[in-house]
Tab-separated table of C-alpha atoms in Angstrom:
chain	number	residue	atom	x	y	z
W	1	MET	CA	-9.147	-27.931	41.834
W	2	ASP	CA	-7.121	-24.708	42.161
W	3	LYS	CA	-7.431	-21.872	39.664
W	4	ILE	CA	-5.274	-18.866	38.870
W	5	CYS	CA	-6.977	-15.529	38.296
W	6	ILE	CA	-5.196	-12.705	36.469
W	7	GLU	CA	-6.284	-9.126	35.853
W	8	GLY	CA	-4.244	-8.246	32.791
W	9	GLY	CA	-2.842	-5.080	31.291
W	10	ARG	CA	-0.071	-4.302	33.782
W	11	PRO	CA	3.517	-4.006	32.470
W	12	LEU	CA	5.853	-6.115	34.600
W	13	LYS	CA	8.752	-4.274	36.207
W	14	GLY	CA	11.495	-5.267	38.617
W	15	THR	CA	13.825	-8.184	39.210
W	16	VAL	CA	13.110	-11.898	39.266
W	17	ARG	CA	15.488	-14.608	40.441
W	18	ILE	CA	15.477	-17.900	38.528
W	19	SER	CA	15.280	-21.189	40.438
W	20	GLY	CA	17.313	-24.327	39.870
W	21	ALA	CA	16.550	-26.332	36.748
W	22	LYS	CA	13.808	-28.913	37.205
W	23	ASN	CA	15.115	-30.952	34.293
W	24	ALA	CA	18.593	-31.067	35.828
W	25	VAL	CA	17.661	-31.920	39.411
W	26	LEU	CA	15.428	-34.872	38.480
W	27	PRO	CA	18.229	-36.956	36.865
W	28	ALA	CA	20.638	-35.910	39.620
W	29	LEU	CA	18.184	-37.253	42.192
W	30	ALA	CA	17.750	-40.479	40.222
W	31	ALA	CA	21.533	-40.843	40.054
W	32	THR	CA	21.721	-41.028	43.853
W	33	LEU	CA	20.525	-44.630	43.453
W	34	LEU	CA	23.935	-45.405	41.942
W	35	THR	CA	26.055	-44.129	44.820
W	36	GLY	CA	25.036	-45.936	47.979
W	37	GLY	CA	25.952	-43.034	50.239
W	38	LYS	CA	24.881	-39.648	51.615
W	39	ASN	CA	24.182	-37.319	48.708
W	40	GLU	CA	23.794	-33.554	49.009
W	41	ILE	CA	22.109	-31.471	46.298
W	42	THR	CA	21.495	-27.722	46.563
W	43	ASN	CA	19.610	-25.051	44.603
W	44	ILE	CA	16.687	-27.451	44.236
W	45	PRO	CA	13.381	-25.951	43.067
W	46	ARG	CA	10.459	-26.911	45.317
W	47	VAL	CA	8.181	-27.988	42.498
W	48	ARG	CA	5.785	-30.923	42.390
W	49	ASP	CA	7.894	-33.099	40.090
W	50	VAL	CA	10.836	-32.866	42.494
W	51	LEU	CA	8.681	-33.719	45.503
W	52	THR	CA	7.194	-36.669	43.608
W	53	LEU	CA	10.604	-38.076	42.708
W	54	VAL	CA	11.847	-37.698	46.271
W	55	LYS	CA	8.808	-39.707	47.439
W	56	LEU	CA	9.615	-42.361	44.844
W	57	LEU	CA	13.236	-42.581	45.995
W	58	GLU	CA	12.070	-42.928	49.591
W	59	ASP	CA	9.733	-45.726	48.497
W	60	LEU	CA	12.729	-47.503	46.934
W	61	GLY	CA	14.658	-47.277	50.198
W	62	CYS	CA	16.458	-43.934	50.169
W	63	LYS	CA	16.347	-41.959	53.420
W	64	THR	CA	15.807	-38.216	53.352
W	65	GLU	CA	17.963	-36.945	56.188
W	66	SER	CA	17.220	-33.303	55.486
W	67	PHE	CA	15.122	-31.361	52.983
W	68	GLU	CA	15.033	-27.719	53.987
W	69	GLY	CA	14.789	-24.795	51.612
W	70	ASP	CA	16.664	-25.620	48.421
W	71	ARG	CA	18.952	-28.296	49.973
W	72	ILE	CA	18.418	-32.027	50.311
W	73	VAL	CA	20.564	-34.714	51.940
W	74	LEU	CA	19.562	-38.153	50.687
W	75	ASP	CA	21.082	-41.406	51.963
W	76	SER	CA	20.913	-44.140	49.313
W	77	ALA	CA	22.916	-46.772	51.200
W	78	GLN	CA	19.966	-49.145	51.633
W	79	ILE	CA	17.895	-49.711	48.504
W	80	HIS	CA	15.439	-52.466	49.415
W	81	ASN	CA	12.800	-52.087	46.704
W	82	HIS	CA	13.144	-52.322	42.919
W	83	LYS	CA	9.554	-51.412	41.998
W	84	ALA	CA	8.451	-47.894	41.044
W	85	PRO	CA	4.651	-48.041	41.396
W	86	TYR	CA	2.081	-46.468	39.117
W	87	ASP	CA	0.691	-44.178	41.817
W	88	LEU	CA	4.024	-42.354	42.056
W	89	VAL	CA	5.005	-42.533	38.388
W	90	LYS	CA	1.722	-41.651	36.659
W	91	THR	CA	2.097	-37.875	36.883
W	92	MET	CA	5.700	-37.516	35.739
W	93	ARG	CA	7.585	-38.924	32.796
W	94	ALA	CA	10.985	-38.281	34.388
W	95	SER	CA	10.267	-41.006	36.938
W	96	CYS	CA	11.416	-43.484	34.290
W	97	LEU	CA	14.956	-42.239	35.057
W	98	VAL	CA	15.163	-44.705	37.945
W	99	LEU	CA	15.110	-47.630	35.487
W	100	GLY	CA	18.772	-47.489	34.458
W	101	PRO	CA	20.130	-46.889	37.979
W	102	LEU	CA	18.037	-49.716	39.474
W	103	LEU	CA	19.270	-52.185	36.842
W	104	ALA	CA	22.865	-51.110	37.448
W	105	ARG	CA	22.601	-51.135	41.256
W	106	LEU	CA	20.251	-54.052	41.982
W	107	GLY	CA	20.227	-56.000	38.725
W	108	LYS	CA	16.437	-55.769	38.559
W	109	ALA	CA	13.744	-53.157	38.134
W	110	GLU	CA	9.996	-52.775	37.728
W	111	VAL	CA	9.017	-49.282	36.651
W	112	SER	CA	5.493	-48.280	35.718
W	113	LEU	CA	5.126	-46.841	32.247
W	114	PRO	CA	5.343	-43.099	32.886
W	115	GLY	CA	2.786	-40.356	32.586
W	116	GLY	CA	3.202	-36.587	32.468
W	117	CYS	CA	1.873	-34.054	29.977
W	118	ALA	CA	-0.497	-34.750	27.091
W	119	ILE	CA	1.881	-33.370	24.468
W	120	GLY	CA	2.313	-36.512	22.411
W	121	ALA	CA	3.860	-39.938	22.526
W	122	ARG	CA	7.272	-39.753	24.127
W	123	PRO	CA	8.135	-43.394	23.641
W	124	ILE	CA	10.124	-45.385	26.139
W	125	ASP	CA	11.337	-47.763	23.430
W	126	LEU	CA	14.637	-45.891	22.969
W	127	HIS	CA	15.397	-46.368	26.671
W	128	ILE	CA	14.617	-50.070	26.358
W	129	LYS	CA	16.736	-50.538	23.217
W	130	GLY	CA	19.714	-48.843	24.855
W	131	LEU	CA	19.470	-50.860	28.068
W	132	ARG	CA	19.048	-54.073	26.097
W	133	ALA	CA	22.262	-53.235	24.258
W	134	LEU	CA	23.969	-53.276	27.677
W	135	GLY	CA	22.643	-56.777	28.314
W	136	ALA	CA	19.446	-56.090	30.261
W	137	GLU	CA	16.442	-58.351	29.716
W	138	LEU	CA	13.379	-56.131	29.487
W	139	ARG	CA	9.708	-56.693	28.806
W	140	ILE	CA	6.511	-54.669	29.182
W	141	GLU	CA	3.867	-56.443	31.207
W	142	GLY	CA	0.808	-55.169	33.050
W	143	GLY	CA	1.723	-51.528	32.468
W	144	TYR	CA	5.230	-52.019	33.863
W	145	ILE	CA	8.697	-52.203	32.345
W	146	LYS	CA	10.206	-55.244	34.006
W	147	GLY	CA	13.930	-55.795	33.695
W	148	ARG	CA	16.757	-57.997	34.934
W	149	ALA	CA	20.495	-57.924	34.418
W	150	ASP	CA	23.018	-60.119	36.196
W	151	LYS	CA	25.711	-57.629	35.180
W	152	LEU	CA	25.465	-54.921	32.574
W	153	LYS	CA	28.201	-54.956	29.940
W	154	GLY	CA	29.556	-52.107	27.853
W	155	ALA	CA	28.372	-51.873	24.262
W	156	ARG	CA	28.090	-49.560	21.281
W	157	PHE	CA	24.625	-48.119	20.766
W	158	CYS	CA	23.199	-45.447	18.471
W	159	PHE	CA	19.887	-43.818	19.373
W	160	ASP	CA	17.385	-43.813	16.512
W	161	SER	CA	16.510	-40.226	17.413
W	162	THR	CA	17.757	-37.857	20.066
W	163	THR	CA	16.148	-38.339	23.470
W	164	VAL	CA	17.095	-36.468	26.616
W	165	THR	CA	15.747	-38.898	29.209
W	166	GLY	CA	16.802	-41.874	27.097
W	167	THR	CA	20.376	-40.589	26.952
W	168	MET	CA	20.389	-40.019	30.702
W	169	ASN	CA	18.920	-43.418	31.535
W	170	VAL	CA	21.372	-45.414	29.444
W	171	MET	CA	24.313	-43.245	30.529
W	172	MET	CA	23.537	-43.850	34.204
W	173	ALA	CA	23.310	-47.585	33.621
W	174	ALA	CA	26.561	-47.639	31.648
W	175	VAL	CA	28.693	-45.988	34.322
W	176	LEU	CA	28.539	-49.199	36.423
W	177	ALA	CA	28.663	-51.637	33.476
W	178	ASP	CA	31.707	-53.770	32.727
W	179	GLY	CA	33.896	-52.342	29.983
W	180	GLU	CA	33.454	-49.519	27.513
W	181	THR	CA	30.150	-48.096	26.282
W	182	ILE	CA	29.878	-45.797	23.275
W	183	LEU	CA	26.576	-43.957	22.904
W	184	GLU	CA	25.944	-42.177	19.604
W	185	ASN	CA	23.336	-39.602	18.556
W	186	VAL	CA	22.893	-38.612	22.183
W	187	ALA	CA	21.091	-35.492	23.366
W	188	ARG	CA	23.274	-32.431	23.892
W	189	GLU	CA	21.032	-30.459	26.253
W	190	PRO	CA	22.769	-28.687	29.180
W	191	GLU	CA	20.941	-31.019	31.559
W	192	VAL	CA	22.619	-34.049	29.924
W	193	THR	CA	26.067	-32.451	30.094
W	194	PHE	CA	25.451	-31.496	33.724
W	195	LEU	CA	24.530	-35.074	34.651
W	196	ALA	CA	27.713	-36.365	33.002
W	197	ASP	CA	29.759	-33.815	34.970
W	198	VAL	CA	28.028	-34.754	38.240
W	199	LEU	CA	28.705	-38.463	37.664
W	200	ASN	CA	32.332	-37.770	36.753
W	201	ARG	CA	32.835	-35.927	40.038
W	202	CYS	CA	31.549	-39.084	41.729
W	203	GLY	CA	34.174	-41.230	40.008
W	204	ALA	CA	32.515	-42.107	36.701
W	205	LYS	CA	34.536	-41.941	33.486
W	206	ILE	CA	32.426	-40.197	30.841
W	207	GLU	CA	33.884	-38.337	27.891
W	208	GLY	CA	32.079	-36.318	25.241
W	209	GLY	CA	29.551	-34.347	27.290
W	210	GLY	CA	27.994	-31.665	25.095
W	211	THR	CA	28.690	-33.616	21.896
W	212	ASP	CA	26.600	-36.234	20.094
W	213	THR	CA	28.817	-39.130	21.255
W	214	LEU	CA	29.533	-40.292	24.803
W	215	VAL	CA	32.349	-42.706	25.642
W	216	ILE	CA	31.912	-44.317	29.052
W	217	GLN	CA	34.381	-46.546	30.868
W	218	GLY	CA	32.529	-48.567	33.473
W	219	VAL	CA	33.630	-48.344	37.115
W	220	SER	CA	32.856	-50.590	40.068
W	221	SER	CA	31.345	-47.933	42.335
W	222	LEU	CA	30.609	-44.222	42.696
W	223	LYS	CA	31.118	-41.754	45.517
W	224	PRO	CA	28.087	-39.818	46.806
W	225	ILE	CA	26.828	-36.828	44.851
W	226	HIS	CA	27.559	-33.275	46.009
W	227	CYS	CA	26.332	-30.693	43.544
W	228	ALA	CA	24.405	-27.461	43.035
W	229	ILE	CA	21.745	-27.331	40.330
W	230	PHE	CA	22.251	-24.728	37.609
W	231	PRO	CA	19.502	-22.191	36.720
W	232	ASP	CA	16.380	-23.264	34.855
W	233	ARG	CA	16.628	-22.028	31.265
W	234	ILE	CA	12.927	-22.641	30.591
W	235	GLU	CA	11.818	-20.643	33.616
W	236	ALA	CA	14.210	-17.852	32.618
W	237	ALA	CA	12.787	-17.748	29.091
W	238	THR	CA	9.235	-17.702	30.472
W	239	TYR	CA	9.887	-14.588	32.550
W	240	MET	CA	11.670	-12.938	29.641
W	241	VAL	CA	8.586	-13.465	27.489
W	242	ALA	CA	6.410	-12.204	30.376
W	243	ALA	CA	8.323	-8.921	30.374
W	244	ALA	CA	8.074	-8.652	26.592
W	245	ILE	CA	4.384	-9.520	26.230
W	246	THR	CA	3.370	-6.938	28.855
W	247	GLY	CA	5.627	-4.193	27.496
W	248	GLY	CA	7.572	-4.224	30.741
W	249	ASP	CA	11.112	-3.844	32.040
W	250	VAL	CA	12.395	-6.866	33.967
W	251	GLU	CA	15.871	-8.027	34.948
W	252	VAL	CA	16.027	-11.820	34.999
W	253	THR	CA	18.835	-12.783	37.385
W	254	HIS	CA	20.657	-15.995	38.320
W	255	CYS	CA	20.315	-17.336	34.794
W	256	LEU	CA	22.774	-18.511	32.133
W	257	PRO	CA	22.309	-16.530	28.898
W	258	GLN	CA	24.499	-19.016	26.992
W	259	HIS	CA	21.737	-21.604	27.465
W	260	LEU	CA	19.196	-19.235	25.913
W	261	GLU	CA	20.840	-18.071	22.701
W	262	PRO	CA	18.070	-19.201	20.270
W	263	VAL	CA	15.405	-17.535	22.433
W	264	LEU	CA	17.395	-14.333	22.811
W	265	LEU	CA	17.915	-14.172	19.052
W	266	LYS	CA	14.207	-14.560	18.312
W	267	MET	CA	13.211	-12.015	20.953
W	268	LYS	CA	15.558	-9.484	19.386
W	269	GLU	CA	13.988	-10.224	15.998
W	270	ALA	CA	10.617	-9.509	17.597
W	271	GLY	CA	11.756	-6.025	18.619
W	272	VAL	CA	12.501	-6.736	22.275
W	273	GLU	CA	15.468	-4.903	23.818
W	274	LEU	CA	17.861	-7.193	25.701
W	275	THR	CA	20.869	-6.359	27.854
W	276	GLU	CA	22.900	-9.429	28.720
W	277	GLY	CA	25.157	-9.894	31.725
W	278	ASP	CA	27.174	-12.925	32.780
W	279	HIS	CA	24.252	-14.258	34.826
W	280	SER	CA	21.382	-11.962	33.933
W	281	VAL	CA	19.284	-10.570	31.092
W	282	ARG	CA	17.376	-7.312	31.247
W	283	VAL	CA	14.271	-7.407	29.042
W	284	ARG	CA	12.533	-4.214	27.894
W	285	ARG	CA	9.877	-3.478	25.300
W	286	SER	CA	8.336	-0.120	24.541
W	287	GLY	CA	7.482	-0.453	20.843
W	288	SER	CA	5.425	-2.892	18.826
W	289	LEU	CA	6.169	-6.611	18.498
W	290	GLN	CA	7.404	-7.837	15.140
W	291	PRO	CA	6.364	-11.243	13.720
W	292	THR	CA	9.020	-13.933	14.003
W	293	ASN	CA	9.147	-17.518	12.747
W	294	ILE	CA	10.466	-20.360	14.888
W	295	ILE	CA	11.187	-24.052	14.409
W	296	THR	CA	11.610	-26.152	17.538
W	297	GLN	CA	14.659	-28.402	17.550
W	298	PRO	CA	16.785	-30.347	20.018
W	299	TYR	CA	19.491	-28.317	21.754
W	300	PRO	CA	21.181	-26.091	20.697
W	301	GLY	CA	18.082	-25.203	18.656
W	302	PHE	CA	14.948	-23.435	19.847
W	303	ALA	CA	13.588	-25.541	22.715
W	304	THR	CA	10.155	-27.106	22.366
W	305	ASP	CA	9.560	-26.218	26.028
W	306	ILE	CA	9.479	-22.518	25.059
W	307	GLN	CA	7.265	-22.867	21.987
W	308	ALA	CA	3.945	-22.291	23.785
W	309	GLN	CA	5.215	-19.181	25.580
W	310	PHE	CA	6.580	-17.740	22.343
W	311	MET	CA	3.294	-18.431	20.581
W	312	ALA	CA	1.534	-16.339	23.212
W	313	LEU	CA	3.982	-13.510	22.489
W	314	MET	CA	3.397	-13.704	18.743
W	315	THR	CA	-0.370	-13.391	19.155
W	316	LEU	CA	0.247	-9.661	19.665
W	317	ALA	CA	2.832	-9.119	16.910
W	318	GLU	CA	2.139	-6.821	13.970
W	319	GLY	CA	1.902	-9.432	11.241
W	320	GLN	CA	2.063	-13.169	10.667
W	321	SER	CA	4.395	-15.640	12.388
W	322	VAL	CA	4.911	-19.296	11.542
W	323	ILE	CA	5.702	-21.706	14.375
W	324	THR	CA	6.775	-25.235	13.453
W	325	GLU	CA	6.883	-27.980	16.090
W	326	THR	CA	9.280	-30.806	15.183
W	327	VAL	CA	9.820	-32.463	18.572
W	328	PHE	CA	6.330	-33.477	19.767
W	329	GLU	CA	3.357	-34.220	17.547
W	330	ASN	CA	0.655	-32.903	19.881
W	331	ARG	CA	2.062	-29.725	21.367
W	332	PHE	CA	-0.391	-27.155	20.072
W	333	LEU	CA	-3.135	-27.834	22.613
W	334	HIS	CA	-2.689	-24.328	24.007
W	335	ALA	CA	-3.651	-22.798	20.638
W	336	ALA	CA	-7.356	-23.472	21.186
W	337	GLU	CA	-7.233	-21.806	24.599
W	338	LEU	CA	-5.364	-18.779	23.227
W	339	LYS	CA	-8.042	-18.473	20.545
W	340	ARG	CA	-10.640	-18.233	23.320
W	341	MET	CA	-8.800	-15.073	24.348
W	342	GLY	CA	-9.027	-13.605	20.852
W	343	ALA	CA	-5.834	-14.923	19.267
W	344	ASN	CA	-5.803	-15.619	15.526
W	345	ILE	CA	-4.128	-19.007	15.114
W	346	LEU	CA	-4.494	-21.457	12.238
W	347	LEU	CA	-3.159	-24.967	12.731
W	348	ASP	CA	-1.882	-27.035	9.822
W	349	GLY	CA	-0.343	-30.278	11.027
W	350	HIS	CA	2.892	-29.471	12.851
W	351	THR	CA	2.676	-25.799	11.905
W	352	ALA	CA	0.829	-22.927	13.564
W	353	ILE	CA	0.226	-19.724	11.609
W	354	VAL	CA	-0.207	-16.895	14.088
W	355	THR	CA	-1.587	-13.598	12.836
W	356	GLY	CA	-1.159	-10.906	15.434
W	357	VAL	CA	-4.179	-9.125	16.888
W	358	LYS	CA	-4.385	-5.696	18.527
W	359	LYS	CA	-5.405	-7.097	21.894
W	360	LEU	CA	-6.260	-10.243	23.810
W	361	SER	CA	-9.293	-10.453	26.063
W	362	GLY	CA	-9.469	-12.225	29.385
W	363	ALA	CA	-11.436	-15.476	29.393
W	364	PRO	CA	-11.818	-18.751	31.306
W	365	VAL	CA	-9.231	-21.178	29.924
W	366	MET	CA	-7.899	-24.622	30.798
W	367	ALA	CA	-4.268	-25.721	31.054
W	368	THR	CA	-3.437	-28.923	29.192
W	369	ASP	CA	0.239	-29.351	30.059
W	370	LEU	CA	3.103	-27.682	31.913
W	371	ARG	CA	4.309	-25.227	29.260
W	372	ALA	CA	0.804	-24.572	27.924
W	373	SER	CA	-0.054	-23.437	31.445
W	374	ALA	CA	2.760	-20.911	31.314
W	375	SER	CA	1.605	-19.608	27.922
W	376	LEU	CA	-1.886	-18.986	29.290
W	377	VAL	CA	-0.477	-17.090	32.266
W	378	LEU	CA	1.554	-14.921	29.880
W	379	ALA	CA	-1.467	-14.269	27.677
W	380	GLY	CA	-3.526	-13.422	30.747
W	381	LEU	CA	-0.931	-10.902	31.907
W	382	ALA	CA	-1.249	-9.046	28.594
W	383	ALA	CA	-4.999	-9.408	28.081
W	384	GLU	CA	-7.705	-6.886	28.883
W	385	GLY	CA	-9.917	-8.045	31.722
W	386	GLU	CA	-9.789	-11.157	33.864
W	387	THR	CA	-8.383	-14.524	32.827
W	388	VAL	CA	-9.172	-17.593	34.933
W	389	ILE	CA	-6.932	-20.611	34.356
W	390	SER	CA	-8.066	-24.022	35.588
W	391	ARG	CA	-6.055	-27.242	36.042
W	392	VAL	CA	-3.092	-25.227	37.258
W	393	TYR	CA	-1.512	-28.242	38.943
W	394	HIS	CA	0.462	-28.459	35.711
W	395	ILE	CA	2.179	-25.165	36.601
W	396	ASP	CA	3.133	-26.510	40.018
W	397	ARG	CA	4.987	-29.383	38.341
W	398	GLY	CA	7.652	-27.096	36.912
W	399	TYR	CA	7.463	-23.503	38.190
W	400	GLU	CA	8.414	-22.540	41.722
W	401	THR	CA	6.002	-20.022	43.322
W	402	MET	CA	5.051	-18.494	39.952
W	403	GLU	CA	2.221	-16.355	41.367
W	404	ASP	CA	4.522	-14.901	44.030
W	405	LYS	CA	7.271	-14.084	41.541
W	406	MET	CA	4.809	-12.514	39.105
W	407	SER	CA	3.153	-10.513	41.899
W	408	ARG	CA	6.484	-9.040	42.934
W	409	LEU	CA	6.880	-7.830	39.343
W	410	GLY	CA	3.553	-6.026	39.571
W	411	ALA	CA	1.162	-8.590	38.148
W	412	ALA	CA	-2.391	-8.775	39.497
W	413	ILE	CA	-2.411	-12.549	39.916
W	414	ARG	CA	-3.835	-14.763	42.624
W	415	ARG	CA	-4.544	-18.425	43.255
W	416	VAL	CA	-8.037	-19.487	44.199
W	417	ARG	CA	-7.967	-22.644	46.288
W	418	ALA	CA	-10.462	-25.343	45.425
């Protein structure tokens, strides 16, 4: 199993370009099942989750006509399979996004219960409730969600709690349902709004993107997708924290600062100097880090996907920070690994109390999930000595060529092949 080795203590300097958003391209790829034509998507990050979903779509009958660089052409005219098998679904929760499109397109679906990161129970029940409201018959049997629907029908449905993938799944199903669908308490993340915009350009009729209510008028068919994926806000935030934790000077380009406002605010509170452009943020830190409290919340709040990286930053602040996780119940697994590096972290339920230390020390650590992996890389960049991170396949799920990008900023980082 591959490992990443880092010799810490080098301030990062230079420019880093942000890749397309993983969490935006995955639903866009799933939505190709709705169109029945040749779809073209650009600015795709070549990360493991994307490659896995493309394999799943091919297994369902899609034909990849071209996949070079950051551009894919995917023909979804002939969908001959309605089963998403465990072997392809087990590593990635977002694979459940094919459930809604398959029900809408074929009237039947069998999708393995999804896997992904060990950050807590991300229940599929909200997806099932929403699809049942549209008239689908769904049951869980043998580790699979099995569903049928002669014809989905518009309905009014309110999510019990906000769910990004649940909103996407039900929205995709509703665009081909008969009549009007009103979805309430929907997620407002940029990735959800982007998917609604993409579907509308294909002929869907969705109103309310970016709000907590979507009104969808069903249509009989959609034109193929042609879109470019917007920049990954989580990757951008990760490199911003990398610059800050190492006391560096990095310009993060091809990003959207408006997607990062809560992170930018907290970094400024921590004493980090930021210079914002229309599509860039320059991050500089020469002085000490100040303690800062955060509470993770659904968008437009502080994203849970940046909590682990920010915790790594606060391990070196001059004082005590309180980090409260409200989205996932088991997303402090990285705390134990950071403590191996000398961090002072006390866990109390959904709260982490981080008391800054003067330095971190390199150590062998183990990644437990995608964003925890990133936090350990950041800590390793700032630590004295060598840090060796195992189980780095998690990083490959969501970060495109992280070692290469970090190296070009001056990091002493390398991958050791198993």
